[in-house]
Short mmCIF file of N, CA and C in Angstrom, two decimals:
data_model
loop_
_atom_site.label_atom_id
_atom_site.label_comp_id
_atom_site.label_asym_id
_atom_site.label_seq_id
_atom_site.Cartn_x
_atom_site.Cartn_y
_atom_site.Cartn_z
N UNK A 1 179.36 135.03 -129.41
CA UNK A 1 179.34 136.35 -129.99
C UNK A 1 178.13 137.11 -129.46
N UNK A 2 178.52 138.11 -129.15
CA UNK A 2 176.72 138.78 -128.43
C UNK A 2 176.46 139.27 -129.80
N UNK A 3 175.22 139.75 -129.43
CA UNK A 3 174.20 140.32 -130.42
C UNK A 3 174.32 141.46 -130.40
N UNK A 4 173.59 142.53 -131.72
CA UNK A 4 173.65 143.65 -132.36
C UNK A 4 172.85 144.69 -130.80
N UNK A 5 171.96 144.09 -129.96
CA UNK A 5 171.05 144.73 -128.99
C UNK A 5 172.64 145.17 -127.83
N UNK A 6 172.81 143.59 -127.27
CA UNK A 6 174.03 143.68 -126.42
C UNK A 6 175.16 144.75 -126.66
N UNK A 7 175.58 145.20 -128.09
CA UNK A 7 176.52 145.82 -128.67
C UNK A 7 176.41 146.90 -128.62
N UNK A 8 175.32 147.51 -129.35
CA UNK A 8 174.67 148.95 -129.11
C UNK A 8 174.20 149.33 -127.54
N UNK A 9 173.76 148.68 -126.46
CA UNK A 9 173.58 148.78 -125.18
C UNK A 9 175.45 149.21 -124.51
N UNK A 10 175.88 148.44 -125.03
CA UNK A 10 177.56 148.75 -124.31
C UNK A 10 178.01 149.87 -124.49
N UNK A 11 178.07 150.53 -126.26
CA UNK A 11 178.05 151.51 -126.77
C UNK A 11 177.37 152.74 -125.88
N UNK A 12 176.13 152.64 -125.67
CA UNK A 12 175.26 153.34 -125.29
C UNK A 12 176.20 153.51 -123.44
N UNK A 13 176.27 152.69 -122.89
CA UNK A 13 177.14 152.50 -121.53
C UNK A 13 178.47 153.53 -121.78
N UNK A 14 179.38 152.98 -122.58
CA UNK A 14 180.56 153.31 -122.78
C UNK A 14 180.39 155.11 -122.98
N UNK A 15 179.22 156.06 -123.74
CA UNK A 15 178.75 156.92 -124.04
C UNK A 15 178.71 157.72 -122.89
N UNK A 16 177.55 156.83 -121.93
CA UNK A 16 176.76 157.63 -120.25
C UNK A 16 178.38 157.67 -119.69
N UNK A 17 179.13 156.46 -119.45
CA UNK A 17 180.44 156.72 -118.39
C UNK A 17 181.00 158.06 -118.65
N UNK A 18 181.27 158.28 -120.20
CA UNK A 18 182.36 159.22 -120.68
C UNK A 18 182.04 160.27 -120.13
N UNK A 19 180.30 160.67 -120.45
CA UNK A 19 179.87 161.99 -120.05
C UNK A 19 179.73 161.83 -118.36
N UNK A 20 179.73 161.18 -117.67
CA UNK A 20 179.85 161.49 -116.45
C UNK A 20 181.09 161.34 -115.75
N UNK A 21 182.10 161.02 -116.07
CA UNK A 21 183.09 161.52 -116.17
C UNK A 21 183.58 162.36 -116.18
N UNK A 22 183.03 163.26 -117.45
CA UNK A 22 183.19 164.78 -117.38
C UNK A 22 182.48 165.57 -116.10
N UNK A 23 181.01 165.18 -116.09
CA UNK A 23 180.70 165.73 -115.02
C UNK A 23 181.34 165.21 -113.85
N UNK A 24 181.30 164.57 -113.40
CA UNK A 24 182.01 164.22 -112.15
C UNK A 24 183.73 164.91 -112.10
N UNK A 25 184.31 165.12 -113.04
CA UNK A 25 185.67 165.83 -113.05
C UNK A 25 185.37 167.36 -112.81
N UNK A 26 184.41 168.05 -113.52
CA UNK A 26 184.19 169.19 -113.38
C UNK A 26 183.82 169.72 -111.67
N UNK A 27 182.89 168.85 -111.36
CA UNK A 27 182.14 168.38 -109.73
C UNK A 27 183.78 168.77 -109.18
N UNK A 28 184.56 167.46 -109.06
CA UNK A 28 185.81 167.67 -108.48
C UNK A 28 186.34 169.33 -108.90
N UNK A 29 186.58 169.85 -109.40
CA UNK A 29 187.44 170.41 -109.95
C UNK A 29 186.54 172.28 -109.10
N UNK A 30 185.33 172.01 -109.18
CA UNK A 30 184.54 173.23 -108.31
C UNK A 30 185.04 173.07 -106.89
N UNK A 31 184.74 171.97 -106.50
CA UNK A 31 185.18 171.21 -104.97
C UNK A 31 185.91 171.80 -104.29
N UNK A 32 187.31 171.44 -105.40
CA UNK A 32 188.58 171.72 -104.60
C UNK A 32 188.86 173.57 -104.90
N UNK A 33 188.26 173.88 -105.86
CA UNK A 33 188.41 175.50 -105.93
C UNK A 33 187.92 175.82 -104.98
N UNK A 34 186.79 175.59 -104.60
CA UNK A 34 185.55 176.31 -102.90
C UNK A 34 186.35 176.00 -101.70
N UNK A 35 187.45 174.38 -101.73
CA UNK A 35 187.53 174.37 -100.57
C UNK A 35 189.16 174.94 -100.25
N UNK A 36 190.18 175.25 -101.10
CA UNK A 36 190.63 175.76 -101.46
C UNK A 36 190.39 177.64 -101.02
N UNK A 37 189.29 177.86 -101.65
CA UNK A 37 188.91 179.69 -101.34
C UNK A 37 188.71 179.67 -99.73
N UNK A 38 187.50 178.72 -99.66
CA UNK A 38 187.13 179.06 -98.20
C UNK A 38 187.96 178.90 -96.87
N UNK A 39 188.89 177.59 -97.45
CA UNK A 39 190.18 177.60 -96.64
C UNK A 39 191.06 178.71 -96.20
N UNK A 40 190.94 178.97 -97.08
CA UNK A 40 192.57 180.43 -97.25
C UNK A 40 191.68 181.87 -96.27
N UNK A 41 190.47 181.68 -96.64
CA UNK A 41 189.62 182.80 -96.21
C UNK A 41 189.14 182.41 -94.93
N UNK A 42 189.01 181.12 -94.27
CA UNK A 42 188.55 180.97 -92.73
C UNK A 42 189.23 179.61 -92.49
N UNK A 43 190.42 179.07 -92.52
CA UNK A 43 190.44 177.70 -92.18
C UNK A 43 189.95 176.85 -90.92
N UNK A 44 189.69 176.17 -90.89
CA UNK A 44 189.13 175.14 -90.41
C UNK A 44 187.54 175.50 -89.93
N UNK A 45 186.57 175.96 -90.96
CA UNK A 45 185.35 176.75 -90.68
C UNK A 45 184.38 175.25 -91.42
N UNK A 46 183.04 175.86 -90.88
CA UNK A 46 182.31 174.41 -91.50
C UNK A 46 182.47 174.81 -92.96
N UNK A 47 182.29 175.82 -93.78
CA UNK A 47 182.36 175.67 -94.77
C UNK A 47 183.32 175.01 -95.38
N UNK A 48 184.65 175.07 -94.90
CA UNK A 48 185.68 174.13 -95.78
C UNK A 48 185.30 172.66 -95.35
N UNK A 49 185.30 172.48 -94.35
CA UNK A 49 184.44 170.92 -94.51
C UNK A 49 183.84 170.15 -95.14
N UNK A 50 182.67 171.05 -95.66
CA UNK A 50 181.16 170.34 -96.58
C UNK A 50 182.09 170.74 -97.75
N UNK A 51 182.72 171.76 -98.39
CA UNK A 51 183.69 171.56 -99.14
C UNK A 51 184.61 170.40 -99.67
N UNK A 52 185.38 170.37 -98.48
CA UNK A 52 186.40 168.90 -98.80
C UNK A 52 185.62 167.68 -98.68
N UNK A 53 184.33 167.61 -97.83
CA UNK A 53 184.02 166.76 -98.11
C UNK A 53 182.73 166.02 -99.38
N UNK A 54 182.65 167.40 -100.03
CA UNK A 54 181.97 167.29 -101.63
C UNK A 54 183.07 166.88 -102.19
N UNK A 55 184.37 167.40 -102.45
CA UNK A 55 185.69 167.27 -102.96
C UNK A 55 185.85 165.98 -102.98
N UNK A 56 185.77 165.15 -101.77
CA UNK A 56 185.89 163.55 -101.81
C UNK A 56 184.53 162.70 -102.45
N UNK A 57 183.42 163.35 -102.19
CA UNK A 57 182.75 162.41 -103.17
C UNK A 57 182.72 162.33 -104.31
N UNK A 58 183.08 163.74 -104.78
CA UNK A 58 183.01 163.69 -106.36
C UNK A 58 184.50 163.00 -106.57
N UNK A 59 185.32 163.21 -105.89
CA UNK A 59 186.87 162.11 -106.45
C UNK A 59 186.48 160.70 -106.36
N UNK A 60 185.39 160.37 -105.49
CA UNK A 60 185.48 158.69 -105.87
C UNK A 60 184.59 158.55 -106.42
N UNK A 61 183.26 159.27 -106.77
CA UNK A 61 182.89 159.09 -107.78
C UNK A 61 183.16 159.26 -109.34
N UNK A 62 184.57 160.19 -109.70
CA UNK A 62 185.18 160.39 -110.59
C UNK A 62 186.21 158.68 -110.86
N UNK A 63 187.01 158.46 -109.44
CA UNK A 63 187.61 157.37 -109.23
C UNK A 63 186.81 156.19 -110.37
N UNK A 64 185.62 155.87 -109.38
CA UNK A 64 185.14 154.89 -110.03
C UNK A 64 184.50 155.05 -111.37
N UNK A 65 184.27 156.04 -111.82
CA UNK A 65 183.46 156.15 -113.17
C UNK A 65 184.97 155.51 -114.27
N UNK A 66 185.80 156.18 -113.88
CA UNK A 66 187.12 155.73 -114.69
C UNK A 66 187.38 153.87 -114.91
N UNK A 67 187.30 153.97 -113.59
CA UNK A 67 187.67 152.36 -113.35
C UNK A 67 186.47 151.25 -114.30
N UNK A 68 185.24 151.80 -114.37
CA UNK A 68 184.18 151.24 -114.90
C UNK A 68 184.68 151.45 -116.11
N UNK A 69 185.17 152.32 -116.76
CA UNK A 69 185.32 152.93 -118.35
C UNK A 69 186.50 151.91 -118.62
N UNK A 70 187.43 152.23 -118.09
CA UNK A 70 188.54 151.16 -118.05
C UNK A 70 188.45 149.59 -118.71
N UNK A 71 187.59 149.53 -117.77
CA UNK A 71 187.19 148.13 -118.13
C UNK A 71 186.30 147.89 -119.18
N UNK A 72 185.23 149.02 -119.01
CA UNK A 72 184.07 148.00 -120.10
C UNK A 72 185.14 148.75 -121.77
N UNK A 73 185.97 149.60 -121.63
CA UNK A 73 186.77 149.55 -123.09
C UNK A 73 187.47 148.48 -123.24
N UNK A 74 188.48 147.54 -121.85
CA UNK A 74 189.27 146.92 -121.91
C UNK A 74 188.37 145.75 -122.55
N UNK A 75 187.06 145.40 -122.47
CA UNK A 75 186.15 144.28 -122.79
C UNK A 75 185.83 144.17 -124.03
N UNK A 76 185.53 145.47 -124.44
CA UNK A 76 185.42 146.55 -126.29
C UNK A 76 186.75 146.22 -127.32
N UNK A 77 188.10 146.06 -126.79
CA UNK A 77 188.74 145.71 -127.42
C UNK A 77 188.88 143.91 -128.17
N UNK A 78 187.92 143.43 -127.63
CA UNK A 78 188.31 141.88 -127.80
C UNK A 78 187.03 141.87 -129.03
N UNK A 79 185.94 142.31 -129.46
CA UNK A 79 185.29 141.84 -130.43
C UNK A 79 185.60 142.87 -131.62
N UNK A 80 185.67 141.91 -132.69
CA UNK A 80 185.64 142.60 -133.89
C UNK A 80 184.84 144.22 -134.01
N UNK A 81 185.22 145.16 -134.97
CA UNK A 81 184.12 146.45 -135.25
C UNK A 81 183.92 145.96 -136.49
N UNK A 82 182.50 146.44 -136.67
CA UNK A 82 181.97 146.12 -138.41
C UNK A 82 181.28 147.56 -138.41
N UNK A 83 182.12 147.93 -139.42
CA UNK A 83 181.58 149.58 -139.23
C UNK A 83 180.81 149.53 -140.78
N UNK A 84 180.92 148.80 -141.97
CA UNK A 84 180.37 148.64 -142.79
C UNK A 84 178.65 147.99 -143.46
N UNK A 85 178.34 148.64 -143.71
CA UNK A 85 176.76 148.21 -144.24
C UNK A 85 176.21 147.10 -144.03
N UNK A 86 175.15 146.68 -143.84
CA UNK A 86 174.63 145.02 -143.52
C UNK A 86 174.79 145.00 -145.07
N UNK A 87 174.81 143.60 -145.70
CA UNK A 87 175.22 143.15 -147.05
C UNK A 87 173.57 142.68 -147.21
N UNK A 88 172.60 142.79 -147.25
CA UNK A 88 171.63 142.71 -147.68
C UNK A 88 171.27 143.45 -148.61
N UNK A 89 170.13 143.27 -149.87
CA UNK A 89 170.32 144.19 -151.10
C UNK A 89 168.96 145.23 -150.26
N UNK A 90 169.07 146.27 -151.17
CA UNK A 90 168.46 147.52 -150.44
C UNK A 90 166.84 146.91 -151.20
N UNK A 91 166.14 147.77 -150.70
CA UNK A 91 164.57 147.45 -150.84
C UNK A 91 164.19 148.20 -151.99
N UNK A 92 163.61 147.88 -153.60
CA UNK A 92 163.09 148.37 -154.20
C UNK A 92 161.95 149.27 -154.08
N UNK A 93 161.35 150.05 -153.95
CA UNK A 93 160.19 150.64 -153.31
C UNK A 93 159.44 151.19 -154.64
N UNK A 94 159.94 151.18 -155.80
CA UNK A 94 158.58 151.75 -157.24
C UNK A 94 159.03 150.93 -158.42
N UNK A 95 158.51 150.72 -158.92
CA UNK A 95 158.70 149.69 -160.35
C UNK A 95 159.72 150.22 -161.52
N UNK A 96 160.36 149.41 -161.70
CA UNK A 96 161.79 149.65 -163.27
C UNK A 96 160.11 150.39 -164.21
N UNK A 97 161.03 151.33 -164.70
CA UNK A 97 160.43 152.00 -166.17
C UNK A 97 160.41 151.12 -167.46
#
């Protein structure tokens, strides 16, 4: 069984992928609009180039952010969630009247 550190660290993982994800989709998604414009407006110019070829890094870096998410959820599904209170009694902190 891992520990409460291990658990919250995955959490914390599972968190960073999601949001870069987003960024990296958005990345794609400028990419192909620029290379897309600059195409239509000069094709085969350097600008559509450094274009398509931002377009491809942010797709495999989108690619793989998924594939990582994929998995470390597919790993998330196998341990129990305890979403409920530690069962320890709470801490008195001033004296009964």
């Amino acid at each position: 069984m891992a520990s409460e550190t291990d658990h919250a660290e995955s959490v914390r993982a599972l968190r960073q992928l999601r949001r870069m994800r987003t960024f990296y989709t958005g990345g794609a998604v400028l990419w192909a609009a620029s290379a897309v414009t600059v195409g239509w407006a000069d094709p085969g110019s350097r600008q559509m180039w450094v274009s398509v070829a931002l377009l491809v890094v942010f797709a495999s870096l989108l690619a793989m952010t998924s594939l990582w998410l994929r998995r470390q959820e597919a790993d998330q599904k196998d341990e129990p969630v305890h979403h409920a209170a530690p069962r320890r009694t709470a801490w008195r902190r001033h004296a009964n009247a």
